[in-house]
């Protein structure tokens, strides 16, 4: 009989906001959050951003800010952690309950090498001496699949890829052989093949160490491959919890059904993605005996549309130091060729390090090219003078992956939108520019109240909308979107993808859409480039790439996409 490891009972968490104001994050009114984690079991906590899932998980070890107020019971082997002293919690942290967070670069100390960081919990909790701790650290690095583990102990976090950094975080979490691993969105920012490797690694380590896992995610398709039981949260309360087979085979709550359905599919290509609210409205309509709007398939694009951007033999190399005086050439992008038509989208896919982002930045001369041509409006962008390039730059814009980093935190949203218009001389004065900025905010789904606010007052999806609006202030013809939806949860991702399609239909925009997510690329793209090691290994229509990929590399990318729960044969 499986014994209970952790039991959360009627948990409520609120944050004091000053002047007597409290913001409820977990629990609503008299309803708290309750679920159990048995031994040797993976429980997935699923929901959109802001659903309270991370706050719930961080409440277990009280890794919350000082203004947090918790009530209820959190029983760890029958001991209530809400009543535990700081010394009790410190003895548990890392030793019996360990955490792996979403962003390893924020969790790893940049001034210490990996070996030093791995040794710290071994010395503190396990009482090992320095030599024994280094030996155990090497064994852990090997266990999580890092090549040349002894040599990589001397590496610093910035010298490792995102997937390797996350493996180091998992090794640190496993150092003291905990009984419970809390994994908070550990694969969100990773490409599909690395994500697959991390999921398989967690599943293997769970079995070999006989530990339980609390796996937090916004993607039901992902947790379907790793979880034994699923807890679905929305707005701080649990909507549904059941074994994974029941959640996928017979979901009871409309919100669960909506989460399952709003992710882009590899099968078919609808004109629009249904977002959470669409699914909930359809469920209400069905209950009332009416029918919602039918899902329409995307219409084919105009094959005779004019070419707005042509890339020929584009190349970019970096020179790296080798030895004391030597250097070697690293070819990041080699011989890339494509044509982009007006109103069309070119999807660029590949793993991290495949060269897709470098290619996009080189198009805009944010990296100076090594060779090739980028023909736009009859001119080679790579050979323009600085003055000519400034004029062209307003016609080709870029939306970056991280809206937190690409928006100036000291500018209001209004200032952020007006600044590029001032630089490029768009509009005759402040009043006209302000009116244009407000109109664009409405176009991207934000109301006029956003104009005077700052970036930190918005969610990630809202910030990405602001970044898109900023590009639109200059009336561009081409947008380069570099992983523009990869950090968003599935519902917000659907909203932004629908927005991009609406803007394309209305304004005739052309997109270079860079992503590691083939399901997203299938939805938005007309043609797809598959890149590996800086080279285009396959190029065809989106439908052809997905239906009949020719290259083994493309097949591996497709095979790595999470498909949700599949019952054992």
XYZ file of C-alpha atoms in Angstrom:
569
model
C 0.000 0.000 0.000
C 1.322 3.422 -1.006
C 1.780 5.779 1.947
C 1.088 9.518 1.811
C 4.150 11.761 1.516
C 2.595 15.238 1.308
C -0.980 16.304 1.979
C -2.138 19.871 1.295
C -5.425 20.583 3.075
C -7.565 23.702 2.596
C -4.534 25.875 1.776
C -5.135 29.601 1.318
C -2.421 32.141 0.464
C -2.870 35.911 0.322
C -0.406 38.789 -0.002
C -0.567 41.985 2.047
C -0.448 44.891 -0.412
C -0.418 47.774 2.079
C -3.154 49.994 3.572
C -5.128 46.929 4.643
C -5.376 45.531 1.092
C -4.949 41.751 0.653
C -4.643 39.964 -2.699
C -5.855 36.364 -2.680
C -3.513 34.129 -4.693
C -4.552 30.629 -3.590
C -8.054 29.883 -2.362
C -11.147 32.047 -2.782
C -13.436 32.941 0.104
C -13.993 29.810 2.164
C -12.601 27.500 -0.526
C -8.988 26.388 -0.156
C -6.734 24.096 -2.176
C -6.459 20.418 -1.207
C -4.594 17.532 -2.850
C -2.236 14.686 -1.908
C 1.106 13.409 -3.209
C 1.693 9.699 -2.404
C 5.150 8.127 -2.369
C 6.761 7.348 -5.757
C 4.107 9.327 -7.652
C 4.176 12.242 -10.094
C 1.428 14.797 -9.530
C 1.072 17.574 -12.108
C -0.253 20.991 -11.123
C -1.652 22.608 -14.278
C -3.144 25.998 -15.109
C -2.607 29.315 -16.851
C -0.239 32.007 -15.590
C -1.751 33.520 -12.458
C -3.706 30.386 -11.532
C -1.795 30.040 -8.249
C 0.060 26.825 -9.036
C 3.591 28.151 -8.336
C 2.438 29.943 -5.163
C 0.891 26.659 -3.985
C 4.131 24.755 -4.607
C 6.366 27.406 -3.021
C 4.123 27.406 0.068
C 5.313 23.889 0.914
C 8.771 25.126 2.003
C 7.632 28.734 2.575
C 9.708 30.088 -0.320
C 7.374 33.081 -0.472
C 7.986 36.787 0.226
C 7.508 38.157 3.734
C 4.124 39.697 2.912
C 2.568 36.262 2.260
C -0.089 34.922 4.642
C -0.771 31.155 4.672
C -3.548 29.187 6.336
C -4.733 25.593 6.236
C -2.460 22.572 6.658
C 0.559 21.250 4.738
C 1.342 17.823 6.149
C 4.774 16.361 5.393
C 4.709 12.827 6.791
C 1.980 13.942 9.211
C 3.967 17.013 10.387
C 2.333 20.398 9.642
C 4.879 22.564 7.821
C 2.845 25.721 8.449
C 3.832 25.366 12.090
C 7.469 24.412 11.391
C 10.288 26.649 12.577
C 12.818 28.153 10.180
C 15.404 25.617 11.372
C 12.972 22.767 10.594
C 12.380 24.127 7.088
C 16.090 24.606 6.431
C 16.684 20.971 7.386
C 14.023 19.901 4.863
C 15.066 22.180 1.979
C 17.320 20.290 -0.383
C 17.588 17.311 1.976
C 14.084 15.830 1.749
C 12.282 18.305 -0.539
C 14.189 19.838 -3.459
C 13.178 22.348 -6.161
C 14.005 22.852 -9.835
C 12.903 26.240 -11.182
C 11.946 27.493 -14.643
C 14.985 29.650 -15.397
C 18.262 27.952 -14.448
C 20.289 31.106 -15.139
C 18.354 32.865 -12.371
C 18.907 29.947 -9.985
C 22.576 29.210 -10.640
C 25.187 31.561 -9.178
C 27.150 33.091 -12.085
C 30.344 33.638 -10.058
C 30.755 30.023 -8.882
C 31.535 27.096 -11.153
C 29.188 24.121 -11.389
C 31.353 21.922 -9.171
C 31.306 24.436 -6.301
C 27.519 24.756 -6.499
C 26.991 20.994 -6.593
C 29.306 20.433 -3.631
C 27.570 22.954 -1.378
C 24.448 20.845 -0.524
C 26.575 17.692 -0.273
C 28.836 19.299 2.322
C 26.016 21.074 4.185
C 23.386 18.308 4.300
C 25.347 15.075 3.779
C 28.449 15.960 5.808
C 30.873 14.989 3.009
C 34.372 16.411 2.867
C 35.506 18.407 -0.164
C 37.101 15.466 -1.982
C 34.160 13.109 -1.453
C 31.726 15.872 -2.456
C 33.587 16.456 -5.761
C 33.507 12.744 -6.535
C 29.769 12.572 -5.819
C 29.210 15.741 -7.894
C 30.910 14.059 -10.858
C 28.648 11.010 -10.439
C 25.564 13.258 -10.385
C 26.666 15.087 -13.539
C 27.052 11.732 -15.283
C 23.658 10.558 -13.994
C 21.839 13.525 -15.531
C 23.547 12.960 -18.868
C 26.171 15.731 -19.084
C 29.133 14.601 -21.241
C 32.674 14.782 -19.812
C 31.315 15.344 -16.288
C 34.694 15.736 -14.604
C 35.777 18.486 -16.995
C 32.398 20.261 -16.877
C 32.572 20.593 -13.083
C 34.964 23.485 -13.732
C 32.505 25.193 -16.118
C 30.540 28.296 -15.180
C 26.766 28.455 -15.897
C 27.163 30.842 -18.853
C 29.441 28.304 -20.567
C 26.634 25.750 -20.774
C 23.511 25.529 -22.948
C 20.030 25.973 -21.482
C 19.426 22.229 -21.472
C 22.736 21.568 -19.712
C 21.995 24.277 -17.137
C 18.681 22.627 -16.361
C 20.418 19.255 -16.008
C 22.820 20.840 -13.507
C 19.818 22.169 -11.551
C 18.321 18.660 -11.496
C 21.679 17.219 -10.355
C 21.789 19.777 -7.517
C 18.225 18.907 -6.532
C 19.066 15.180 -6.467
C 22.338 15.627 -4.571
C 20.839 14.737 -1.187
C 18.444 12.097 -2.580
C 15.207 13.927 -1.673
C 11.865 12.172 -1.334
C 9.989 14.950 -3.183
C 11.138 17.000 -6.189
C 9.184 20.175 -6.996
C 9.739 20.972 -10.691
C 8.318 24.437 -11.510
C 7.975 24.805 -15.317
C 11.393 23.147 -15.834
C 11.082 22.839 -19.629
C 9.127 25.961 -20.684
C 12.003 27.826 -22.356
C 13.669 24.740 -23.884
C 13.337 23.488 -27.451
C 11.281 20.348 -28.085
C 14.158 17.863 -28.270
C 15.806 19.143 -25.062
C 12.359 19.261 -23.423
C 11.869 15.608 -24.368
C 15.261 14.706 -22.883
C 14.478 16.502 -19.602
C 11.088 14.773 -19.311
C 12.659 11.363 -19.929
C 15.418 12.179 -17.442
C 12.909 13.142 -14.726
C 10.884 9.985 -15.330
C 14.012 7.793 -15.155
C 15.320 9.484 -12.007
C 11.926 9.246 -10.320
C 11.993 5.467 -10.834
C 15.644 4.943 -9.886
C 15.460 7.150 -6.761
C 11.895 6.121 -5.826
C 10.940 9.731 -5.255
C 7.757 11.693 -5.860
C 7.529 14.673 -8.227
C 5.271 17.747 -8.126
C 5.439 18.883 -11.757
C 4.099 22.382 -12.483
C 3.151 23.351 -16.034
C 0.648 25.269 -18.128
C 0.644 22.615 -20.872
C -1.623 19.579 -20.400
C -0.121 17.928 -23.476
C 3.250 17.974 -21.747
C 2.160 16.656 -18.355
C 0.209 13.864 -20.004
C 3.520 12.185 -20.743
C 4.947 12.302 -17.220
C 2.160 12.524 -14.616
C 0.280 9.841 -12.715
C -2.286 12.312 -11.421
C -3.291 15.816 -12.573
C -4.593 18.761 -10.533
C -6.101 21.563 -12.662
C -6.137 25.079 -11.141
C -7.707 28.338 -12.239
C -7.808 31.667 -10.394
C -6.516 30.126 -7.190
C -8.930 27.194 -6.899
C -8.887 23.585 -8.081
C -11.295 22.959 -10.945
C -10.608 19.252 -11.316
C -8.236 16.532 -10.127
C -8.079 12.927 -11.293
C -5.715 10.234 -12.615
C -4.067 11.276 -15.866
C -6.068 8.747 -17.915
C -9.352 10.246 -16.680
C -8.226 13.829 -17.336
C -7.396 13.014 -20.964
C -10.045 10.379 -21.600
C -13.008 11.906 -19.794
C -12.383 15.464 -18.493
C -15.287 16.722 -16.388
C -14.639 20.453 -16.088
C -15.086 22.831 -19.023
C -11.840 24.598 -18.131
C -9.902 21.326 -18.360
C -11.458 20.667 -21.768
C -10.470 24.181 -22.849
C -6.845 23.709 -21.751
C -6.682 20.451 -23.716
C -8.062 22.061 -26.850
C -6.448 25.517 -27.114
C -2.940 24.329 -28.063
C -2.201 24.327 -31.833
C -2.562 20.887 -33.376
C -0.425 19.164 -35.988
C -3.652 17.897 -37.573
C -5.555 20.407 -39.677
C -5.058 24.163 -39.781
C -7.921 26.319 -38.424
C -8.253 29.967 -39.384
C -8.150 30.871 -35.689
C -7.254 29.120 -32.458
C -9.999 28.872 -29.867
C -8.853 30.453 -26.598
C -10.037 29.535 -23.084
C -12.962 32.000 -23.117
C -14.129 30.682 -26.517
C -14.264 27.131 -25.167
C -16.051 28.180 -21.987
C -18.615 30.166 -24.008
C -19.151 27.194 -26.336
C -19.742 24.928 -23.320
C -22.322 27.362 -21.918
C -24.017 27.593 -25.316
C -24.174 23.805 -25.547
C -25.662 23.573 -22.057
C -28.285 26.134 -23.080
C -29.206 24.077 -26.135
C -27.602 26.367 -28.720
C -24.498 25.907 -30.835
C -21.377 28.030 -30.894
C -19.549 29.277 -33.970
C -18.081 26.537 -36.134
C -14.318 26.334 -36.388
C -13.278 27.402 -39.887
C -10.248 26.096 -41.726
C -7.591 28.576 -42.855
C -7.943 29.857 -46.398
C -5.020 29.314 -48.782
C -2.813 32.355 -49.365
C -2.435 34.105 -52.719
C 0.272 32.146 -54.542
C 0.773 35.075 -56.941
C 1.519 37.614 -54.206
C 4.625 39.719 -54.901
C 7.934 38.845 -53.231
C 8.831 41.475 -50.611
C 12.045 39.924 -49.274
C 14.575 37.687 -51.015
C 17.574 36.197 -49.223
C 20.485 34.757 -51.213
C 23.404 32.786 -49.764
C 23.219 34.569 -46.396
C 26.157 33.713 -44.122
C 27.373 34.783 -40.702
C 30.579 33.686 -38.941
C 32.015 34.509 -35.545
C 35.726 34.423 -34.747
C 36.566 32.694 -31.493
C 39.847 32.852 -29.598
C 41.906 29.679 -29.651
C 45.025 29.481 -27.546
C 46.973 32.586 -26.651
C 47.138 34.281 -30.061
C 45.096 32.076 -32.379
C 41.473 32.227 -33.447
C 39.069 29.988 -35.305
C 36.006 30.598 -37.425
C 32.596 29.476 -36.154
C 30.079 29.366 -39.016
C 26.760 30.194 -37.325
C 24.762 30.604 -40.573
C 25.694 29.201 -43.966
C 24.132 29.642 -47.428
C 20.528 30.453 -46.425
C 18.177 31.153 -49.349
C 14.445 31.947 -49.387
C 11.756 34.246 -50.768
C 9.035 35.838 -48.625
C 5.815 36.988 -50.302
C 3.510 39.784 -49.208
C 0.976 38.555 -46.624
C 2.817 35.233 -46.172
C 4.675 33.712 -43.223
C 7.974 31.866 -43.359
C 8.492 29.601 -40.343
C 12.084 28.917 -39.243
C 12.496 25.946 -36.897
C 15.369 24.122 -35.266
C 16.931 23.299 -31.928
C 18.758 25.816 -29.764
C 22.063 26.569 -31.468
C 20.757 25.762 -34.950
C 21.396 29.337 -36.145
C 17.780 30.429 -36.604
C 17.963 33.486 -34.313
C 21.378 34.499 -35.711
C 19.883 34.298 -39.210
C 16.993 36.581 -38.175
C 19.302 39.131 -36.544
C 21.634 39.091 -39.559
C 18.689 39.870 -41.861
C 18.264 43.132 -39.957
C 22.023 43.757 -39.682
C 21.818 43.488 -35.912
C 24.660 41.089 -36.685
C 26.925 42.160 -39.530
C 26.806 39.458 -42.234
C 29.815 37.552 -43.510
C 28.311 37.168 -46.964
C 25.152 36.980 -49.053
C 22.369 39.346 -50.096
C 19.053 40.453 -48.553
C 17.000 42.106 -51.306
C 14.159 44.355 -50.109
C 12.399 46.832 -52.400
C 15.111 46.270 -55.018
C 17.977 47.116 -52.660
C 20.475 44.915 -50.834
C 19.983 45.668 -47.144
C 23.454 44.362 -46.360
C 25.148 47.062 -48.440
C 23.194 50.167 -47.476
C 24.820 53.191 -45.888
C 23.886 54.008 -42.289
C 21.432 56.714 -43.414
C 19.757 54.442 -45.981
C 19.598 51.614 -43.433
C 17.821 53.882 -40.923
C 15.068 54.534 -43.461
C 14.712 50.851 -44.309
C 14.744 49.762 -40.660
C 11.303 51.244 -40.029
C 9.922 48.959 -42.763
C 11.382 45.754 -41.244
C 10.861 45.340 -37.504
C 11.585 42.640 -34.924
C 9.667 41.244 -31.934
C 11.972 39.536 -29.434
C 11.297 36.488 -27.274
C 11.465 38.218 -23.915
C 9.117 41.215 -23.548
C 10.483 41.747 -20.029
C 13.903 42.624 -21.484
C 12.824 44.405 -24.695
C 10.641 47.082 -23.060
C 12.245 49.957 -21.167
C 11.047 49.624 -17.530
C 11.336 53.411 -17.012
C 9.067 54.329 -19.918
C 5.308 54.247 -19.732
C 3.601 52.271 -22.500
C 2.673 55.564 -24.145
C 6.316 56.718 -24.167
C 7.392 53.319 -25.507
C 5.052 53.669 -28.498
C 5.685 57.363 -29.172
C 9.506 57.181 -29.087
C 9.960 55.311 -32.434
C 7.497 57.691 -34.126
C 9.587 60.671 -32.972
C 12.842 59.051 -34.147
C 11.449 58.275 -37.614
C 9.405 61.472 -38.014
C 5.994 59.821 -38.098
C 3.116 62.160 -37.217
C 3.044 65.943 -37.090
C 3.017 66.402 -33.341
C 2.491 64.874 -29.920
C -1.317 64.843 -30.148
C -1.346 62.940 -33.440
C 1.266 60.473 -32.211
C -0.588 59.875 -28.965
C -3.804 59.203 -30.858
C -2.017 56.748 -33.131
C -0.494 54.987 -30.111
C -3.892 54.629 -28.443
C -5.400 53.271 -31.654
C -2.637 50.664 -31.933
C -3.139 49.606 -28.310
C -6.795 48.940 -29.089
C -5.772 47.036 -32.226
C -3.634 44.640 -30.175
C -6.376 44.153 -27.572
C -5.339 46.631 -24.829
C -7.589 49.464 -23.690
C -6.690 53.133 -23.205
C -5.823 52.628 -19.519
C -2.614 50.882 -20.616
C -1.218 54.129 -22.056
C 0.007 55.576 -18.755
C 1.126 52.324 -17.114
C 4.604 50.784 -16.895
C 5.698 47.361 -18.242
C 5.868 45.744 -14.775
C 2.118 46.302 -14.395
C 1.327 43.857 -17.212
C 1.435 40.103 -17.715
C 3.850 38.485 -20.175
C 1.165 38.175 -22.857
C 0.159 41.821 -22.478
C 3.795 42.935 -22.716
C 4.194 40.967 -25.924
C 1.150 42.790 -27.296
C 2.826 46.102 -26.407
C 6.005 44.955 -28.217
C 3.921 44.167 -31.323
C 2.144 47.542 -31.096
C 5.541 49.286 -30.875
C 6.575 47.645 -34.150
C 3.306 48.666 -35.806
C 3.882 52.370 -34.992
C 6.288 52.486 -37.950
C 3.949 50.893 -40.528
C 6.340 47.993 -41.231
C 5.975 45.610 -44.140
C 7.959 42.724 -42.630
C 8.111 41.492 -39.013
C 10.801 39.122 -37.730
C 9.292 37.306 -34.729
C 12.021 35.612 -32.691
C 10.400 33.021 -30.383
C 7.704 35.637 -29.770
C 5.235 33.209 -28.122
C 7.527 30.542 -26.636
C 7.428 31.874 -23.047
C 3.633 32.330 -22.959
C 1.131 29.868 -21.553
C -1.072 28.038 -24.048
C -4.112 30.307 -23.728
C -2.174 33.596 -24.026
C -0.123 32.034 -26.823
C -3.349 31.343 -28.729
C -4.463 34.968 -28.256
C -1.171 36.369 -29.592
C -1.128 33.960 -32.555
C -4.690 34.968 -33.453
C -3.660 38.631 -33.178
C -0.724 38.073 -35.553
C -3.009 36.432 -38.100
C -5.587 39.231 -37.817
C -2.900 41.896 -38.312
C -1.502 40.020 -41.287
C -4.932 39.827 -42.934
C -5.704 43.493 -42.208
C -2.339 45.101 -43.004
C -0.790 42.634 -45.464
C 2.215 42.026 -43.197
C 4.834 39.408 -43.983
C 6.399 37.424 -41.142
C 9.649 35.570 -40.573
C 8.475 33.444 -37.634
C 11.339 31.841 -35.682
C 10.354 29.071 -33.275
C 11.296 25.667 -31.895
C 7.610 24.655 -31.658
C 6.465 22.887 -34.825
C 2.807 22.884 -33.758
C 2.845 26.698 -33.548
C 4.744 26.941 -36.841
C 2.161 24.649 -38.477
C -0.630 27.020 -37.454
C 0.901 30.309 -38.588
C 3.318 29.468 -41.424
C 2.902 28.966 -45.154
C 6.453 27.748 -45.789
C 8.983 26.278 -43.358
C 12.780 26.274 -43.186
C 14.347 23.619 -40.946
C 17.806 24.632 -39.706
C 20.553 22.553 -38.125
C 24.090 23.719 -37.327
C 23.558 26.930 -39.320
C 22.431 25.149 -42.492
C 18.935 24.778 -44.003
C 18.420 21.002 -44.127
C 14.844 21.054 -45.426
C 12.536 23.622 -47.007
C 8.906 23.093 -48.079
C 5.330 24.147 -47.363
C 4.176 23.723 -43.763
C 1.767 20.955 -44.766
C 4.468 19.049 -46.677
C 7.030 19.309 -43.868
C 4.608 17.866 -41.332
C 2.996 15.245 -43.554
C 6.128 13.883 -45.210
C 9.408 15.146 -43.719
C 12.408 14.007 -45.723
C 15.259 14.569 -43.297
C 15.869 12.459 -40.192
C 16.492 15.655 -38.226
C 13.004 16.980 -39.090
C 11.506 13.634 -38.124
C 13.264 13.825 -34.746
C 11.871 17.328 -34.143
C 8.365 16.065 -34.932
C 8.772 12.982 -32.739
C 9.803 15.141 -29.773
C 6.551 17.163 -29.732
C 4.431 16.315 -26.640
C 1.329 14.401 -27.711
C -0.407 14.168 -24.357
C -1.437 11.003 -22.570
C -1.374 7.724 -24.476
C -2.672 4.617 -22.748
C -0.312 1.668 -22.651
C -1.156 -0.965 -25.302
